[in-house]
């Protein structure tokens, strides 16, 4: 038995400790936003946030995240009430096929939670581990900048709240 905190909720799962976190999220917990891409930690489609850091869940054994805080795209908001970054992606129409976007968004979210002021260069560097052939790269940059501006404007009001 492994106890995980996923999107703020404690969950107990039964799996081999070496099972990739991605398999537990998708197959046991029904959290399907993180995608199986390459299975080698090279494409970024499976990215989730663990204790504030973006990680490739396809190569992260579940035993390494026990008693740590894991955030998936489902933890940022809902279809009815999207999170700030999710809404920015919608507003900028930054997603095309959507396969890589959950991972891109999670890495961008980690950056936004870590940095109050971000440049295009910082966004590009942060998102470099992600393979995306959609062709919406400029829209993705605009969406992350839009979210950063909104978060910065709301930061005093959101102190301690999930962004």
PDB file of C-alpha atoms in Angstrom:
ATOM      1  CA  UNK A   1       0.000   0.000   0.000  1.00  0.00           C
ATOM      2  CA  UNK A   2       1.239   3.437  -0.929  1.00  0.00           C
ATOM      3  CA  UNK A   3      -0.258   6.680   0.318  1.00  0.00           C
ATOM      4  CA  UNK A   4      -0.217   9.557  -2.122  1.00  0.00           C
ATOM      5  CA  UNK A   5      -1.520  13.089  -1.923  1.00  0.00           C
ATOM      6  CA  UNK A   6      -2.996  13.823  -5.316  1.00  0.00           C
ATOM      7  CA  UNK A   7      -4.476  17.257  -5.979  1.00  0.00           C
ATOM      8  CA  UNK A   8      -4.768  17.813  -2.240  1.00  0.00           C
ATOM      9  CA  UNK A   9      -6.556  14.525  -1.516  1.00  0.00           C
ATOM     10  CA  UNK A  10      -4.897  11.620   0.298  1.00  0.00           C
ATOM     11  CA  UNK A  11      -5.216   8.404  -1.707  1.00  0.00           C
ATOM     12  CA  UNK A  12      -4.052   4.899  -0.895  1.00  0.00           C
ATOM     13  CA  UNK A  13      -3.148   2.640  -3.785  1.00  0.00           C
ATOM     14  CA  UNK A  14      -1.941  -0.921  -4.073  1.00  0.00           C
ATOM     15  CA  UNK A  15       0.874  -1.243  -6.563  1.00  0.00           C
ATOM     16  CA  UNK A  16       4.411  -2.425  -6.933  1.00  0.00           C
ATOM     17  CA  UNK A  17       6.683   0.354  -5.591  1.00  0.00           C
ATOM     18  CA  UNK A  18       8.479   0.475  -8.941  1.00  0.00           C
ATOM     19  CA  UNK A  19       5.280   1.136 -10.891  1.00  0.00           C
ATOM     20  CA  UNK A  20       5.530   4.425 -12.772  1.00  0.00           C
ATOM     21  CA  UNK A  21       3.419   7.169 -11.211  1.00  0.00           C
ATOM     22  CA  UNK A  22       1.744   7.709 -14.586  1.00  0.00           C
ATOM     23  CA  UNK A  23       0.252   4.188 -14.513  1.00  0.00           C
ATOM     24  CA  UNK A  24      -1.112   4.709 -11.004  1.00  0.00           C
ATOM     25  CA  UNK A  25      -2.629   8.066 -11.927  1.00  0.00           C
ATOM     26  CA  UNK A  26      -4.274   6.803 -15.097  1.00  0.00           C
ATOM     27  CA  UNK A  27      -5.085   3.171 -14.325  1.00  0.00           C
ATOM     28  CA  UNK A  28      -5.879   3.215 -10.627  1.00  0.00           C
ATOM     29  CA  UNK A  29      -7.046   6.753  -9.939  1.00  0.00           C
ATOM     30  CA  UNK A  30      -8.707   7.598 -13.249  1.00  0.00           C
ATOM     31  CA  UNK A  31      -6.721  10.813 -13.659  1.00  0.00           C
ATOM     32  CA  UNK A  32      -6.150  10.752 -17.405  1.00  0.00           C
ATOM     33  CA  UNK A  33      -4.812  14.234 -18.154  1.00  0.00           C
ATOM     34  CA  UNK A  34      -1.178  13.135 -17.998  1.00  0.00           C
ATOM     35  CA  UNK A  35      -0.479  11.227 -21.211  1.00  0.00           C
ATOM     36  CA  UNK A  36       1.733   8.308 -22.068  1.00  0.00           C
ATOM     37  CA  UNK A  37       4.017   9.602 -24.778  1.00  0.00           C
ATOM     38  CA  UNK A  38       7.466   8.104 -25.122  1.00  0.00           C
ATOM     39  CA  UNK A  39       7.638   6.230 -21.818  1.00  0.00           C
ATOM     40  CA  UNK A  40      11.243   7.383 -21.487  1.00  0.00           C
ATOM     41  CA  UNK A  41      10.907  10.841 -19.938  1.00  0.00           C
ATOM     42  CA  UNK A  42      11.828  12.506 -23.189  1.00  0.00           C
ATOM     43  CA  UNK A  43       8.617  14.017 -24.582  1.00  0.00           C
ATOM     44  CA  UNK A  44       6.953  15.590 -21.516  1.00  0.00           C
ATOM     45  CA  UNK A  45       3.390  14.452 -22.185  1.00  0.00           C
ATOM     46  CA  UNK A  46       3.264  12.768 -18.759  1.00  0.00           C
ATOM     47  CA  UNK A  47       4.472  15.758 -16.707  1.00  0.00           C
ATOM     48  CA  UNK A  48       2.953  16.380 -13.290  1.00  0.00           C
ATOM     49  CA  UNK A  49       4.075  18.563 -10.394  1.00  0.00           C
ATOM     50  CA  UNK A  50       5.596  16.903  -7.301  1.00  0.00           C
ATOM     51  CA  UNK A  51       6.252  19.243  -4.394  1.00  0.00           C
ATOM     52  CA  UNK A  52       6.429  22.191  -6.768  1.00  0.00           C
ATOM     53  CA  UNK A  53       8.728  20.576  -9.328  1.00  0.00           C
ATOM     54  CA  UNK A  54       7.703  19.352 -12.762  1.00  0.00           C
ATOM     55  CA  UNK A  55       8.533  15.650 -13.159  1.00  0.00           C
ATOM     56  CA  UNK A  56       8.031  13.041 -15.842  1.00  0.00           C
ATOM     57  CA  UNK A  57       5.538  10.650 -14.283  1.00  0.00           C
ATOM     58  CA  UNK A  58       6.316   7.889 -16.789  1.00  0.00           C
ATOM     59  CA  UNK A  59       9.780   7.386 -15.295  1.00  0.00           C
ATOM     60  CA  UNK A  60       9.007   8.254 -11.667  1.00  0.00           C
ATOM     61  CA  UNK A  61       8.380   5.182  -9.508  1.00  0.00           C
ATOM     62  CA  UNK A  62       5.364   5.621  -7.275  1.00  0.00           C
ATOM     63  CA  UNK A  63       7.502   4.881  -4.210  1.00  0.00           C
ATOM     64  CA  UNK A  64       9.371   8.166  -4.757  1.00  0.00           C
ATOM     65  CA  UNK A  65       6.245  10.271  -4.368  1.00  0.00           C
ATOM     66  CA  UNK A  66       4.797   8.593  -1.292  1.00  0.00           C
ATOM     67  CA  UNK A  67       3.750  11.251   1.221  1.00  0.00           C
ATOM     68  CA  UNK A  68       4.609  14.021  -1.240  1.00  0.00           C
ATOM     69  CA  UNK A  69       2.204  16.422  -2.915  1.00  0.00           C
ATOM     70  CA  UNK A  70       1.360  15.511  -6.512  1.00  0.00           C
ATOM     71  CA  UNK A  71      -0.604  17.878  -8.732  1.00  0.00           C
ATOM     72  CA  UNK A  72      -2.070  16.823 -12.050  1.00  0.00           C
ATOM     73  CA  UNK A  73      -3.838  18.954 -14.624  1.00  0.00           C
ATOM     74  CA  UNK A  74      -7.119  17.930 -12.982  1.00  0.00           C
ATOM     75  CA  UNK A  75      -5.892  19.714  -9.849  1.00  0.00           C
ATOM     76  CA  UNK A  76      -5.632  23.105 -11.561  1.00  0.00           C
ATOM     77  CA  UNK A  77      -9.313  23.514 -12.258  1.00  0.00           C
ATOM     78  CA  UNK A  78     -12.354  22.026 -13.871  1.00  0.00           C
ATOM     79  CA  UNK A  79     -14.080  22.381 -17.209  1.00  0.00           C
ATOM     80  CA  UNK A  80     -16.645  24.603 -15.480  1.00  0.00           C
ATOM     81  CA  UNK A  81     -14.073  26.540 -13.454  1.00  0.00           C
ATOM     82  CA  UNK A  82     -10.698  26.387 -15.181  1.00  0.00           C
ATOM     83  CA  UNK A  83      -7.613  27.528 -13.350  1.00  0.00           C
ATOM     84  CA  UNK A  84      -5.883  30.740 -14.385  1.00  0.00           C
ATOM     85  CA  UNK A  85      -3.399  28.982 -16.672  1.00  0.00           C
ATOM     86  CA  UNK A  86      -6.082  26.735 -18.146  1.00  0.00           C
ATOM     87  CA  UNK A  87      -8.236  29.780 -18.925  1.00  0.00           C
ATOM     88  CA  UNK A  88      -5.259  31.530 -20.500  1.00  0.00           C
ATOM     89  CA  UNK A  89      -4.695  28.523 -22.785  1.00  0.00           C
ATOM     90  CA  UNK A  90      -8.380  28.624 -23.725  1.00  0.00           C
ATOM     91  CA  UNK A  91      -8.320  32.387 -24.332  1.00  0.00           C
ATOM     92  CA  UNK A  92      -5.186  32.164 -26.492  1.00  0.00           C
ATOM     93  CA  UNK A  93      -6.378  28.984 -28.239  1.00  0.00           C
ATOM     94  CA  UNK A  94      -2.996  27.525 -27.398  1.00  0.00           C
ATOM     95  CA  UNK A  95      -3.948  23.876 -27.699  1.00  0.00           C
ATOM     96  CA  UNK A  96      -4.223  22.126 -31.014  1.00  0.00           C
ATOM     97  CA  UNK A  97      -4.221  18.336 -30.725  1.00  0.00           C
ATOM     98  CA  UNK A  98      -3.990  18.494 -26.958  1.00  0.00           C
ATOM     99  CA  UNK A  99      -1.787  15.457 -26.469  1.00  0.00           C
ATOM    100  CA  UNK A 100       1.244  17.322 -25.161  1.00  0.00           C
ATOM    101  CA  UNK A 101      -0.628  20.283 -23.695  1.00  0.00           C
ATOM    102  CA  UNK A 102      -1.312  18.773 -20.239  1.00  0.00           C
ATOM    103  CA  UNK A 103       2.415  18.254 -19.730  1.00  0.00           C
ATOM    104  CA  UNK A 104       3.243  21.688 -21.111  1.00  0.00           C
ATOM    105  CA  UNK A 105       0.694  23.260 -18.802  1.00  0.00           C
ATOM    106  CA  UNK A 106       2.016  21.452 -15.738  1.00  0.00           C
ATOM    107  CA  UNK A 107       5.590  22.560 -16.418  1.00  0.00           C
ATOM    108  CA  UNK A 108       4.359  26.128 -17.043  1.00  0.00           C
ATOM    109  CA  UNK A 109       2.324  25.990 -13.824  1.00  0.00           C
ATOM    110  CA  UNK A 110       5.411  24.949 -11.865  1.00  0.00           C
ATOM    111  CA  UNK A 111       7.283  27.899 -13.378  1.00  0.00           C
ATOM    112  CA  UNK A 112       4.472  30.323 -12.552  1.00  0.00           C
ATOM    113  CA  UNK A 113       4.322  29.101  -8.959  1.00  0.00           C
ATOM    114  CA  UNK A 114       8.082  29.482  -8.622  1.00  0.00           C
ATOM    115  CA  UNK A 115       8.637  32.819 -10.409  1.00  0.00           C
ATOM    116  CA  UNK A 116       6.621  36.022 -10.116  1.00  0.00           C
ATOM    117  CA  UNK A 117       8.380  37.706 -13.029  1.00  0.00           C
ATOM    118  CA  UNK A 118       9.028  35.589 -16.084  1.00  0.00           C
ATOM    119  CA  UNK A 119      10.488  36.412 -19.466  1.00  0.00           C
ATOM    120  CA  UNK A 120       9.866  34.746 -22.807  1.00  0.00           C
ATOM    121  CA  UNK A 121      13.357  33.297 -22.538  1.00  0.00           C
ATOM    122  CA  UNK A 122      12.502  31.755 -19.152  1.00  0.00           C
ATOM    123  CA  UNK A 123       9.281  30.271 -20.542  1.00  0.00           C
ATOM    124  CA  UNK A 124      11.093  28.852 -23.571  1.00  0.00           C
ATOM    125  CA  UNK A 125      13.821  27.368 -21.407  1.00  0.00           C
ATOM    126  CA  UNK A 126      11.290  25.840 -19.009  1.00  0.00           C
ATOM    127  CA  UNK A 127       9.258  24.272 -21.795  1.00  0.00           C
ATOM    128  CA  UNK A 128      12.267  22.985 -23.725  1.00  0.00           C
ATOM    129  CA  UNK A 129      11.897  19.379 -22.487  1.00  0.00           C
ATOM    130  CA  UNK A 130       8.504  19.139 -24.186  1.00  0.00           C
ATOM    131  CA  UNK A 131       8.069  17.840 -27.691  1.00  0.00           C
ATOM    132  CA  UNK A 132       5.173  19.521 -29.458  1.00  0.00           C
ATOM    133  CA  UNK A 133       4.501  19.455 -33.166  1.00  0.00           C
ATOM    134  CA  UNK A 134       1.208  21.335 -32.968  1.00  0.00           C
ATOM    135  CA  UNK A 135       2.586  24.600 -34.214  1.00  0.00           C
ATOM    136  CA  UNK A 136       0.974  26.696 -31.490  1.00  0.00           C
ATOM    137  CA  UNK A 137       4.222  27.616 -29.803  1.00  0.00           C
ATOM    138  CA  UNK A 138       3.624  31.373 -30.005  1.00  0.00           C
ATOM    139  CA  UNK A 139       0.129  30.921 -28.601  1.00  0.00           C
ATOM    140  CA  UNK A 140       1.551  28.843 -25.757  1.00  0.00           C
ATOM    141  CA  UNK A 141       3.994  31.663 -24.962  1.00  0.00           C
ATOM    142  CA  UNK A 142       1.140  34.186 -24.995  1.00  0.00           C
ATOM    143  CA  UNK A 143      -0.967  31.962 -22.747  1.00  0.00           C
ATOM    144  CA  UNK A 144       1.786  31.567 -20.172  1.00  0.00           C
ATOM    145  CA  UNK A 145       2.489  35.319 -20.243  1.00  0.00           C
ATOM    146  CA  UNK A 146      -1.235  36.031 -19.899  1.00  0.00           C
ATOM    147  CA  UNK A 147      -1.478  33.710 -16.901  1.00  0.00           C
ATOM    148  CA  UNK A 148       1.650  35.249 -15.374  1.00  0.00           C
ATOM    149  CA  UNK A 149       0.184  38.748 -15.687  1.00  0.00           C
ATOM    150  CA  UNK A 150      -3.117  37.682 -14.126  1.00  0.00           C
ATOM    151  CA  UNK A 151      -1.376  35.798 -11.321  1.00  0.00           C
ATOM    152  CA  UNK A 152       0.935  38.726 -10.602  1.00  0.00           C
ATOM    153  CA  UNK A 153      -2.027  41.123 -10.448  1.00  0.00           C
ATOM    154  CA  UNK A 154      -3.912  38.799  -8.113  1.00  0.00           C
ATOM    155  CA  UNK A 155      -0.947  37.599  -6.078  1.00  0.00           C
ATOM    156  CA  UNK A 156      -1.667  39.657  -2.926  1.00  0.00           C
ATOM    157  CA  UNK A 157      -5.310  38.559  -3.022  1.00  0.00           C
ATOM    158  CA  UNK A 158      -4.360  34.936  -3.665  1.00  0.00           C
ATOM    159  CA  UNK A 159      -1.753  34.555  -0.940  1.00  0.00           C
ATOM    160  CA  UNK A 160      -1.950  30.906  -0.011  1.00  0.00           C
ATOM    161  CA  UNK A 161      -4.640  30.080  -2.584  1.00  0.00           C
ATOM    162  CA  UNK A 162      -4.147  27.574  -5.392  1.00  0.00           C
ATOM    163  CA  UNK A 163      -3.263  29.457  -8.578  1.00  0.00           C
TER     164      UNK A 163
END
